[in-house]
Coordinates of N, CA and C in Angstrom, one line a residue:
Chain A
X1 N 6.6 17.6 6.5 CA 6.7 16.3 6.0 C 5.7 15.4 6.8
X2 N 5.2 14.6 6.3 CA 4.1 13.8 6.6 C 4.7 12.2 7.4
X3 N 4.6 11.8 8.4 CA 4.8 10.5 9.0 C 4.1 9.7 9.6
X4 N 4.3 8.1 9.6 CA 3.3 7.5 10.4 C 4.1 6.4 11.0
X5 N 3.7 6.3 12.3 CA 4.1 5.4 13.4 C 3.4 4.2 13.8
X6 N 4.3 3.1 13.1 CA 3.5 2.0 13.8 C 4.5 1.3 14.9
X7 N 4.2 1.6 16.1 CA 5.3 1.1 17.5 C 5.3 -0.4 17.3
X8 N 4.6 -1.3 16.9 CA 4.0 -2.8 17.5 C 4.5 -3.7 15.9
X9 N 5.6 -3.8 15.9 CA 6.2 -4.7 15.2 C 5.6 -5.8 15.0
X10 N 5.2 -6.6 15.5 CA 4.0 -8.2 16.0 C 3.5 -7.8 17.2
X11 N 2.1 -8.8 16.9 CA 1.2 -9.1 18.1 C 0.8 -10.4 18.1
X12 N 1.2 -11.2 18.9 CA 0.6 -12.1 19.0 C -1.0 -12.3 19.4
X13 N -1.6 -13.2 19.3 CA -3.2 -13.7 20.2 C -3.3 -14.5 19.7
X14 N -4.3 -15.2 21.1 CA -5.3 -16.4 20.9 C -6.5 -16.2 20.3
X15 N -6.9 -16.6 19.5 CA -8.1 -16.5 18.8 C -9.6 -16.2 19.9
X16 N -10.0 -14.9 19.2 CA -11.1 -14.4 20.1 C -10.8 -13.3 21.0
X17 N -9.7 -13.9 20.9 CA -9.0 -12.5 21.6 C -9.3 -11.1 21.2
X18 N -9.6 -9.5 21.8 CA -9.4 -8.3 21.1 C -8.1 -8.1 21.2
X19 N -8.1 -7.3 19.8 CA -6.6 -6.5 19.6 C -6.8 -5.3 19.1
X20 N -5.7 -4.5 19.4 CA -5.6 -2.8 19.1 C -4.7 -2.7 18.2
X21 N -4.1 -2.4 17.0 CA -3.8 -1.7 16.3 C -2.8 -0.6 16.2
X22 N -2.0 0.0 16.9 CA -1.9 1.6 17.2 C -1.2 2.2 15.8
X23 N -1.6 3.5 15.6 CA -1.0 4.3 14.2 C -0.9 5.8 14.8
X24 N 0.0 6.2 14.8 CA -0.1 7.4 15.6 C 1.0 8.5 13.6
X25 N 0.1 9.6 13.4 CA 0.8 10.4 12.9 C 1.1 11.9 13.0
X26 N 2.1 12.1 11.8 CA 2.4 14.0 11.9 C 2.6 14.3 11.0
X27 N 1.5 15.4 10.6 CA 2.1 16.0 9.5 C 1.5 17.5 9.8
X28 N 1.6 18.7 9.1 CA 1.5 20.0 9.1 C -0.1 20.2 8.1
X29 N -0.2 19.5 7.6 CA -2.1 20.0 6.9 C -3.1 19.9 7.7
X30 N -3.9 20.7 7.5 CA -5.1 20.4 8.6 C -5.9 19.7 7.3
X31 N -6.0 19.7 6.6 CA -6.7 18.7 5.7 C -5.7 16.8 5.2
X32 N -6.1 16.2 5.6 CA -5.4 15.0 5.1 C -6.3 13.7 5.4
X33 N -5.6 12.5 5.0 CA -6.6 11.7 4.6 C -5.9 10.0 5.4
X34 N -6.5 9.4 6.1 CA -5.6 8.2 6.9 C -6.6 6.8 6.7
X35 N -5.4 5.9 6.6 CA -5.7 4.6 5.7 C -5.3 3.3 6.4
X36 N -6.4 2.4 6.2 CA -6.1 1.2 7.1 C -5.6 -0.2 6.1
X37 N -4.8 -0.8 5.5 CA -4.3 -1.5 4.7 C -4.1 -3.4 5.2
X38 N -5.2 -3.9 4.7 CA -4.6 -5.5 5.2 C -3.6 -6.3 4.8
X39 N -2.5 -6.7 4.4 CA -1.6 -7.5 3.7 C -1.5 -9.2 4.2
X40 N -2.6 -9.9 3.7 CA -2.4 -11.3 4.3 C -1.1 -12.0 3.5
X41 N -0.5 -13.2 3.9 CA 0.4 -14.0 3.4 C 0.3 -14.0 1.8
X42 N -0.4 -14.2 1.1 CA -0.8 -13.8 -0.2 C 0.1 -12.8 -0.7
X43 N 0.2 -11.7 0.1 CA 0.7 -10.3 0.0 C -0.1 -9.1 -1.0
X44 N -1.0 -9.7 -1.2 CA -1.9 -8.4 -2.0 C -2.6 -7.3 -0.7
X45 N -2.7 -6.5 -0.7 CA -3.0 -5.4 -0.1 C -3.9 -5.1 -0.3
X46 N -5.1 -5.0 0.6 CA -6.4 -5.2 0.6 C -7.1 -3.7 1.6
X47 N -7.7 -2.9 1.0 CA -8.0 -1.8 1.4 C -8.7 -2.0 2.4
X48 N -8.8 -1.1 3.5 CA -9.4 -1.2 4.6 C -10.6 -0.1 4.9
X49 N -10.0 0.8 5.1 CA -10.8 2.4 5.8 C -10.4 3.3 5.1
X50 N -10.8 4.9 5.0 CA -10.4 5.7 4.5 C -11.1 6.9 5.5
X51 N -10.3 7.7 5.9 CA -10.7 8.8 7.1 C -10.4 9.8 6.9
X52 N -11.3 10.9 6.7 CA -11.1 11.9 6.3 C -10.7 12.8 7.4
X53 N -9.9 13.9 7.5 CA -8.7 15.0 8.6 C -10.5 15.5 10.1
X54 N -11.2 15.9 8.7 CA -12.4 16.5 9.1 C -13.4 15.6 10.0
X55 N -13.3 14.5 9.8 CA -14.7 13.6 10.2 C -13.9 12.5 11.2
X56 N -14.1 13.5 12.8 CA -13.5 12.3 13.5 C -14.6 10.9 13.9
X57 N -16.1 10.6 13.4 CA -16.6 9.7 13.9 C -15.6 8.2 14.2
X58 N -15.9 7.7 14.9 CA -14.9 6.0 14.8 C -16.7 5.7 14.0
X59 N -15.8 4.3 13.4 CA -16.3 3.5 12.5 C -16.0 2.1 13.2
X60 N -17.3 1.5 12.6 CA -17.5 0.2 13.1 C -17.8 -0.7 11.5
X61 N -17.2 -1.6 11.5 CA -17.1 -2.5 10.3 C -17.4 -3.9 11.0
X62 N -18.4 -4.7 11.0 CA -18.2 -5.7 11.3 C -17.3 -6.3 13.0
X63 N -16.3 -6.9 12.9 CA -15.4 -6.9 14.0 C -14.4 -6.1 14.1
X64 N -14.5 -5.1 12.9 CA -13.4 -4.2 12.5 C -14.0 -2.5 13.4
X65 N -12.9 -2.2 13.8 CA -13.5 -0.4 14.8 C -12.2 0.4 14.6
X66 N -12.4 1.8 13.8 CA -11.6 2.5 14.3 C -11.6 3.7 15.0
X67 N -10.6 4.1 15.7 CA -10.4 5.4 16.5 C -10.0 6.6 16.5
X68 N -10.3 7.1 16.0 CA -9.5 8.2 15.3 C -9.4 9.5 16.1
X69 N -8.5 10.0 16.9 CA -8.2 11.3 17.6 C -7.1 12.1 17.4
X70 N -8.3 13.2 16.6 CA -7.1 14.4 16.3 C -5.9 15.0 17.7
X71 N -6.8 14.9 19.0 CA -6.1 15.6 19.8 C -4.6 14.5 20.2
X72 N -4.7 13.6 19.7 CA -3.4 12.4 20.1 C -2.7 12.5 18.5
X73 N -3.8 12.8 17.7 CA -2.8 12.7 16.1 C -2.7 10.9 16.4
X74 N -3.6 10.4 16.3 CA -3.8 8.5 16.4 C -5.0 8.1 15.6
X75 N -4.9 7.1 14.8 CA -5.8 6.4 13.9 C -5.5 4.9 14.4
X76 N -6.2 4.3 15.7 CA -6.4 3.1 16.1 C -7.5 1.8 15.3
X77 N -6.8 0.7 15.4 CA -7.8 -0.3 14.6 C -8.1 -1.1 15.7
X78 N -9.0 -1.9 15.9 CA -9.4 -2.6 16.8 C -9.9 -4.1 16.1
X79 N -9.5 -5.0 16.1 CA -9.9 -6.2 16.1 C -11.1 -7.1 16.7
X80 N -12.2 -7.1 17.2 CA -12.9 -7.9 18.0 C -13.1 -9.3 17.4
X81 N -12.7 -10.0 18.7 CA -13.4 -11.4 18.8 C -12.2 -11.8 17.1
X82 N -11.0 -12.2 17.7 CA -10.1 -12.1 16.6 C -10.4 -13.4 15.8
X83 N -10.1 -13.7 15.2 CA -9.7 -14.9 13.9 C -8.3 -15.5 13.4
X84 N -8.3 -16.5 13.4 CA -7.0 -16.8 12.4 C -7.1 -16.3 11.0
X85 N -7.8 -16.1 10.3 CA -7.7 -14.9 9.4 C -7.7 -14.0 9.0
X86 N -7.8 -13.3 10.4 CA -6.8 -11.9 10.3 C -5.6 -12.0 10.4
X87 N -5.2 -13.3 10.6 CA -3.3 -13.2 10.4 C -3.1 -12.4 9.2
X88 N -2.6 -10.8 9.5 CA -2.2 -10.3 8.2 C -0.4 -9.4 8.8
X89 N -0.3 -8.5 7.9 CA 0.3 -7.3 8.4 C -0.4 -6.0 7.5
X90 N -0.6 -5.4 8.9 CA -1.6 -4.7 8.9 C -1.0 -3.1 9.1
X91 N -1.4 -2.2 7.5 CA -0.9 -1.1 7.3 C -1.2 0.3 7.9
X92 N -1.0 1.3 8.3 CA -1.6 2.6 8.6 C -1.1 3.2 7.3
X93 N -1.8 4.2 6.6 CA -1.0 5.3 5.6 C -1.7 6.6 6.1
X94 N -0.8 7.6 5.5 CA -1.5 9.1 5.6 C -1.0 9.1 4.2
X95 N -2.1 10.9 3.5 CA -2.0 11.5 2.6 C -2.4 12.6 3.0
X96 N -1.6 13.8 2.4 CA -1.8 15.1 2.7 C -2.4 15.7 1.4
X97 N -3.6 16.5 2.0 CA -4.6 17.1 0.6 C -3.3 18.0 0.0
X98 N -2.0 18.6 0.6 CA -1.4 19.1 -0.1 C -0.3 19.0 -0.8
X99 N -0.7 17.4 -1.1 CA 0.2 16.9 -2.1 C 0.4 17.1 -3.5
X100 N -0.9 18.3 -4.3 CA -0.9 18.8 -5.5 C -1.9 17.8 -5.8
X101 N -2.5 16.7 -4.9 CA -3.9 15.9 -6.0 C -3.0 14.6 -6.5
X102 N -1.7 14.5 -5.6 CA -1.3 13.0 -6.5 C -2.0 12.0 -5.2
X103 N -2.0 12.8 -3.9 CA -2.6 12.1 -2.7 C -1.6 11.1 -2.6
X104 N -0.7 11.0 -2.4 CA 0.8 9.5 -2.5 C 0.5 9.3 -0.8
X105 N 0.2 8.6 -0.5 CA 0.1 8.2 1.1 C 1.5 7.5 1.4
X106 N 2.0 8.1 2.8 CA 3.0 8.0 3.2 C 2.9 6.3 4.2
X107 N 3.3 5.2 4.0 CA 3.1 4.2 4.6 C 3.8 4.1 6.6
X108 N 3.1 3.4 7.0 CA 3.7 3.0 8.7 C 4.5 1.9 8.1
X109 N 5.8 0.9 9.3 CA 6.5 0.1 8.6 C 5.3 -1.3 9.4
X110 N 4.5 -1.5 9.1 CA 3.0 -2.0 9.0 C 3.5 -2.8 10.4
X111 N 2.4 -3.2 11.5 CA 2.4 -4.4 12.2 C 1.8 -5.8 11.6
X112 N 2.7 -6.7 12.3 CA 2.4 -8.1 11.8 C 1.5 -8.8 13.1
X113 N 0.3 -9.0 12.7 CA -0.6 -9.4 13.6 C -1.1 -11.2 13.3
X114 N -0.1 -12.0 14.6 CA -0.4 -13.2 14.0 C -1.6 -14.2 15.4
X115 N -1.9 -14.6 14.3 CA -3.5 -15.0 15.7 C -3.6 -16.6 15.7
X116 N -3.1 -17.1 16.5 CA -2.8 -18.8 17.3 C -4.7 -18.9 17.5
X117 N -4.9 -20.3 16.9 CA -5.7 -21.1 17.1 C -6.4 -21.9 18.6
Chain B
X1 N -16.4 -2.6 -6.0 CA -15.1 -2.4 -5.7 C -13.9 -2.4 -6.8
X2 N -12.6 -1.8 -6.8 CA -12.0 -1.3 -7.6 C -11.2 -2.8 -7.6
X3 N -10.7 -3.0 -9.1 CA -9.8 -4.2 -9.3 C -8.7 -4.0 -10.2
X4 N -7.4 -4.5 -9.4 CA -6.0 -3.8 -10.0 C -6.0 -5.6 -10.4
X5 N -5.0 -6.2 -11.5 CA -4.7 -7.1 -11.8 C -3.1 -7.1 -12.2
X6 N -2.5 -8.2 -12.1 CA -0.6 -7.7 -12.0 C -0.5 -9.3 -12.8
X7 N 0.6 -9.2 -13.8 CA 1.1 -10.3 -14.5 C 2.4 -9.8 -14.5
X8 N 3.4 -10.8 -14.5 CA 3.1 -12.3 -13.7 C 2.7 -12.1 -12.0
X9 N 2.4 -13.4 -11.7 CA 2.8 -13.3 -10.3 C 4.2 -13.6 -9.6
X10 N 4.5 -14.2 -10.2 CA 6.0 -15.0 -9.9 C 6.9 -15.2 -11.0
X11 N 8.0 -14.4 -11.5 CA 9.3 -14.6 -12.3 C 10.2 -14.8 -11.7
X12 N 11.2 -15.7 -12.5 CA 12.6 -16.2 -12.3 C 12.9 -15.4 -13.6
X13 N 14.1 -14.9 -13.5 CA 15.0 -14.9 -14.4 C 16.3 -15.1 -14.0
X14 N 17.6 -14.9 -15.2 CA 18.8 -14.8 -15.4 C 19.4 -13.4 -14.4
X15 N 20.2 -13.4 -14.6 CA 20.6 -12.2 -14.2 C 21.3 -11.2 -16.1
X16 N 21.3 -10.2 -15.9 CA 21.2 -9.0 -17.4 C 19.9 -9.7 -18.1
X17 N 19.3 -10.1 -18.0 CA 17.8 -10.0 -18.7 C 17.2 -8.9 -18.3
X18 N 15.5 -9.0 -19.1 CA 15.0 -8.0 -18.4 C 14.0 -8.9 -18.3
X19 N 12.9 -8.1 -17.8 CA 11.5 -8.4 -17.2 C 10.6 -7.7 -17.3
X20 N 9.4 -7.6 -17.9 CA 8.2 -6.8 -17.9 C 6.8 -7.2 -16.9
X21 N 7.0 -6.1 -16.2 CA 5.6 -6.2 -15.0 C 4.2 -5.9 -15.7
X22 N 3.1 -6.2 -15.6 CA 2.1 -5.4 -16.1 C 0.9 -5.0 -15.1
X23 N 0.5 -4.1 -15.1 CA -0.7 -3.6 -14.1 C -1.7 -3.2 -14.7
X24 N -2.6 -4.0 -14.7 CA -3.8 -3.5 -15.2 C -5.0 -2.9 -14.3
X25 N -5.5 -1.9 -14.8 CA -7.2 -1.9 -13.6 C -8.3 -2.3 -14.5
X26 N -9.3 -3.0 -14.1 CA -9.6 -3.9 -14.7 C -11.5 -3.4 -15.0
X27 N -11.9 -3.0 -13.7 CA -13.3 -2.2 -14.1 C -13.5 -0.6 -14.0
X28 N -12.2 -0.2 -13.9 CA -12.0 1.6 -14.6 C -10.9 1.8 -15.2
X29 N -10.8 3.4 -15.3 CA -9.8 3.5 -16.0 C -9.0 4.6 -15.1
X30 N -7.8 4.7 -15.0 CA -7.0 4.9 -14.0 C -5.8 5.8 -14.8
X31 N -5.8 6.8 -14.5 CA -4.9 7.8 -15.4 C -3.7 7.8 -14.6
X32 N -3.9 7.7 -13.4 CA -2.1 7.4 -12.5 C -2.4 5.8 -12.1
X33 N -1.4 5.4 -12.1 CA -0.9 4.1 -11.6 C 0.5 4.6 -10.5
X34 N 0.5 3.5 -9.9 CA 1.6 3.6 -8.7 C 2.4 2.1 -8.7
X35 N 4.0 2.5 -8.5 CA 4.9 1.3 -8.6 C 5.4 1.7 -7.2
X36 N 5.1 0.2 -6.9 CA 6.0 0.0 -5.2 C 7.1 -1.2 -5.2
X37 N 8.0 -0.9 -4.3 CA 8.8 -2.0 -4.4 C 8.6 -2.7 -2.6
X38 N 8.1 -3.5 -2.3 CA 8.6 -4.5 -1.1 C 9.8 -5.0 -0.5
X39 N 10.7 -4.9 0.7 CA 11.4 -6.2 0.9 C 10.9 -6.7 2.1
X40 N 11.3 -7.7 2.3 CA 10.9 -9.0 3.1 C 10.7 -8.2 4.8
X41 N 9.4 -8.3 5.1 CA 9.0 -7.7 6.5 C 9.7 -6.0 7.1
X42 N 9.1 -5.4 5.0 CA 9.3 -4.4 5.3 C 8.3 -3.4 4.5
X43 N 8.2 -2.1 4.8 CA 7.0 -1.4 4.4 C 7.1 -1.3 2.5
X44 N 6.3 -0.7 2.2 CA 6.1 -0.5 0.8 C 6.9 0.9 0.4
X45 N 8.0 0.5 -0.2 CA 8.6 2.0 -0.9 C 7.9 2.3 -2.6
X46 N 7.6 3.7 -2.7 CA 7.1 4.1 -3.7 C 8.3 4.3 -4.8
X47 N 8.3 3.8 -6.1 CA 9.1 3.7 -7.7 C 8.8 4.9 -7.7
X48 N 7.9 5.4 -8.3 CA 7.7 6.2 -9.3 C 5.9 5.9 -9.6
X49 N 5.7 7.0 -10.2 CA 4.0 7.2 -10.4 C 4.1 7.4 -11.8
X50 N 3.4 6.5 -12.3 CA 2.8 6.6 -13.9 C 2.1 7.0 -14.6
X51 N 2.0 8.1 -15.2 CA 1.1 8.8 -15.9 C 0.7 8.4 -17.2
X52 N -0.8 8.6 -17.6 CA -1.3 7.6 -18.9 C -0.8 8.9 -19.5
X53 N 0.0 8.8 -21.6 CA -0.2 9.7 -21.8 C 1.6 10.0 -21.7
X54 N 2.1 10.8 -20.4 CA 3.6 11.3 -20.5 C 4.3 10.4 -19.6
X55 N 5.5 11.0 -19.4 CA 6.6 10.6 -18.9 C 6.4 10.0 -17.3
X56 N 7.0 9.0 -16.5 CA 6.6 9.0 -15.4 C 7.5 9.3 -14.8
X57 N 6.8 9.7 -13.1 CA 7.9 10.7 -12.1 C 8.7 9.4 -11.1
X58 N 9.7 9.2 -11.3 CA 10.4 8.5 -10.1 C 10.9 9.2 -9.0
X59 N 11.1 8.9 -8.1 CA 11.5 8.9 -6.5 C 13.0 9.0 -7.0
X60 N 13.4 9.6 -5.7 CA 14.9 10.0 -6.0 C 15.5 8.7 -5.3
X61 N 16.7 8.7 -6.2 CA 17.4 7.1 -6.1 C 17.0 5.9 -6.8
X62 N 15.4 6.3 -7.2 CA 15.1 5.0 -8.5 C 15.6 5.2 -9.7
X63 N 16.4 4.3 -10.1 CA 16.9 4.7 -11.5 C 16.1 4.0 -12.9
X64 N 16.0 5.2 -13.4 CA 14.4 5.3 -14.5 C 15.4 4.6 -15.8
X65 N 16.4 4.4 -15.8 CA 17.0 3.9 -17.2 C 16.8 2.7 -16.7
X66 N 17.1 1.9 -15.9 CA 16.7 0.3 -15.1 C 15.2 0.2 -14.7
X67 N 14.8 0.9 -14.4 CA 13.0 0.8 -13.7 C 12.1 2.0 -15.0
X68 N 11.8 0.9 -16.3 CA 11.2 1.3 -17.7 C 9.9 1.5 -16.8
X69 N 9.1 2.6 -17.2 CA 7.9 2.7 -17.0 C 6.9 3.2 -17.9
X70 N 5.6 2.7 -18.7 CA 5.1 3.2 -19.6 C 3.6 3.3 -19.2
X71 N 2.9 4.0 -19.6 CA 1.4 4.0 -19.5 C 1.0 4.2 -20.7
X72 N 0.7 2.9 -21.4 CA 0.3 3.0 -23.0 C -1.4 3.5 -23.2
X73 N -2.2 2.9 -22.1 CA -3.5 3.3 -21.9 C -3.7 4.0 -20.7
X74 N -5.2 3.5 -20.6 CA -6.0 4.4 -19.3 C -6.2 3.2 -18.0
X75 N -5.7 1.6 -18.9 CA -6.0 0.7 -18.3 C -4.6 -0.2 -18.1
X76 N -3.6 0.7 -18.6 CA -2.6 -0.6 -18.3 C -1.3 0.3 -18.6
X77 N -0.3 -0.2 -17.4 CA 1.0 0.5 -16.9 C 1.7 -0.5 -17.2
X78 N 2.8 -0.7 -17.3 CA 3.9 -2.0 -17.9 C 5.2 -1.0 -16.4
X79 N 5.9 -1.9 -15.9 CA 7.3 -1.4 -15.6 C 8.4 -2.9 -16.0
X80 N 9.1 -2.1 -16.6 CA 9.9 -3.1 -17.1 C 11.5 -3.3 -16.2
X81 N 12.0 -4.2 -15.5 CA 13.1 -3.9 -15.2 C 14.5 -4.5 -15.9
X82 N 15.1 -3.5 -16.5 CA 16.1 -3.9 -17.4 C 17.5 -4.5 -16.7
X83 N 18.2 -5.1 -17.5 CA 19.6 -5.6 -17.3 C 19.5 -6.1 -15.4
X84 N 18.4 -6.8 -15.3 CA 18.5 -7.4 -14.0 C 19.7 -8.2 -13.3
X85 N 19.4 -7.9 -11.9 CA 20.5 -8.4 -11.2 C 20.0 -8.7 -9.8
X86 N 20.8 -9.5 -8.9 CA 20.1 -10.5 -8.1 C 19.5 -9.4 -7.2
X87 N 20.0 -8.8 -6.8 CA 19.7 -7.3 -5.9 C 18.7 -6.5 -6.3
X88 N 17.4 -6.9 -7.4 CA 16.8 -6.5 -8.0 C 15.5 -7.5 -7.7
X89 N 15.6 -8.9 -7.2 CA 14.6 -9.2 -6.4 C 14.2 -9.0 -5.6
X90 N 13.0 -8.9 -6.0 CA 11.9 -8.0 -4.4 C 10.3 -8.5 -4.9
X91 N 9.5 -8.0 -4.1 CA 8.2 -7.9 -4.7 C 7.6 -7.0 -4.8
X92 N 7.4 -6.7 -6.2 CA 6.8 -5.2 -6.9 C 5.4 -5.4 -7.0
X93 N 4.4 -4.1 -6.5 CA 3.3 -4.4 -6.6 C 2.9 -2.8 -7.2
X94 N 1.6 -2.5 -8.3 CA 1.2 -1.5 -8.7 C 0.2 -1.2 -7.8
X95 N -0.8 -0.2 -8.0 CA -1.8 0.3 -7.6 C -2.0 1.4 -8.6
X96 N -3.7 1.6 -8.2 CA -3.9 2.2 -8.9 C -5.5 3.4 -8.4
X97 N -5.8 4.1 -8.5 CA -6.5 5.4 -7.5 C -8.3 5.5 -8.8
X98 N -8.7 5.3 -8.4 CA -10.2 6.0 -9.2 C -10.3 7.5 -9.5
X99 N -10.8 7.4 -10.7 CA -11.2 8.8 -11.4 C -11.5 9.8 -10.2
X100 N -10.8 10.7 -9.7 CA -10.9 12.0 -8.5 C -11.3 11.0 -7.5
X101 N -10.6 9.7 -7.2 CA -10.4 9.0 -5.8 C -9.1 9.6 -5.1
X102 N -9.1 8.9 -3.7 CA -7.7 9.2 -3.0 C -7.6 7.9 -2.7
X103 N -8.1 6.8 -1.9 CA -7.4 6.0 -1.9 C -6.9 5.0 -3.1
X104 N -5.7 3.8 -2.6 CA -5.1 3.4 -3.8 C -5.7 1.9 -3.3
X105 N -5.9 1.6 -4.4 CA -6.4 -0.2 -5.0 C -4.7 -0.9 -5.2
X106 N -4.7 -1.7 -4.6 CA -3.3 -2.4 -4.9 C -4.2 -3.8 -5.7
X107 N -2.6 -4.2 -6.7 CA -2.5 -5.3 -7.6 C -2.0 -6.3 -6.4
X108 N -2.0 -7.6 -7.1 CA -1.7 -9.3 -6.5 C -0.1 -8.6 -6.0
X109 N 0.7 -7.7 -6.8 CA 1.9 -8.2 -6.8 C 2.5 -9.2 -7.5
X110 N 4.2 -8.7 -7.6 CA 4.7 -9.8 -8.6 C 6.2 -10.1 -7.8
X111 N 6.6 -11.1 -7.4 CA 7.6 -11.9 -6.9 C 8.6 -11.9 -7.8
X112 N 9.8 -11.0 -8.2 CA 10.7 -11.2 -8.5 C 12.1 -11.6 -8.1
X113 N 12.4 -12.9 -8.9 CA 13.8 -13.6 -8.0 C 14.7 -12.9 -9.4
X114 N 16.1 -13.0 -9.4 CA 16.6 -13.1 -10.3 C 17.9 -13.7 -9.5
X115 N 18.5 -14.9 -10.5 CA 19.7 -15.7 -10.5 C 20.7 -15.3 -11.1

């Protein structure tokens, strides 16, 4: 069975501040697929990353970085030089290739990352 | 980029009404659709997955005679929820995945109260 761990219920920061993210998962495929999800106040859910089991490079997006280490089973996000609009809650998911191809990604219970002005 | 679109955004109803959600994808066509249900500062539980074409698969514990689900096209999933009741407000959002994609495109979401 497939799970994902988000420890960090809220984070507070000061704007400019960096922040980390943590996603730590488990599951049994060596092929699977892990997902970074934004949910601002709005509440629409705004796709982030997509990381394949195979390709540990970290990615850099703008102020956006992630970390991805198989030997921890962790998919970290990094914030730089934060914003008031990144006030979101901010999702991890996994999907295991051996879901038959429905790929149904298993959700973290997301952190809420709120960023003071 | 991939675009899910959701009507309404926001219903009120009665309570024993029903309600029809609609999820469209808007620049492909999307043979599975995905129904989630929300509660308040909590993660996304999966309904049931909607197949264009046949029957859809619910999650054990969603009850498929109350949580209607259709996929009349390639571009549009309906879930209807019947004989509503207050305990049936939440915020339901669809999604929807690209032709041999993995990740999912989420809709606005739809705020359902019922009184």
């Amino acid at each position: 069975a497939q799970k994902v761990t988000q420890a960090q219920t809220e984070i507070s920061v000061v704007e400019k501040e960096d922040v980390t993210l943590d996603c730590v998962y488990e599951t049994r495929d060596t092929t699977y697929y892990l997902f970074w999800y934004k949910q601002p106040p709005s509440g629409e859910l705004v796709f982030l990353i997509r990381r394949n089991s195979f390709d540990e490079q970290n990615e850099i997006s703008g102020r956006y970085s992630w970390n991805f280490q198989k030997s921890t089973s962790s998919f970290n996000f990094t914030i730089t030089a934060s914003q008031v609009v990144d006030s979101a809650v901010y999702f991890c998911a996994l999907s295991e290739a051996s879901s038959g191809g429905s790929y149904i990604p298993t959700f973290g219970r997301g952190t809420s990352l709120i960023v003071h002005p | 980029g991939a675009v899910v679109s959701q009507h309404p955004s926001r219903v009120i109803c009665k309570s024993g009404t029903s309600v029809k959600i609609e999820c469209r994808s808007l620049d492909f066509q999307a043979t599975t659709m995905f129904w989630y249900r929300q509660f308040p500062k909590q993660s996304l539980m999966l309904m049931a997955t909607s197949n264009e074409g046949s029957k859809a698969t619910y999650e054990q514990g969603v009850e498929k005679d109350k949580f209607l689900i259709n996929h009349a096209s390639l571009t549009l999933s309906t879930l209807t929820v019947t004989s509503a009741h207050p305990e049936d407000s939440s915020f339901y959002i669809c999604s929807a995945r690209l032709p041999l994609g993995i990740e999912q495109y989420f809709g606005p979401g739809t705020r359902l109260t019922v009184t």
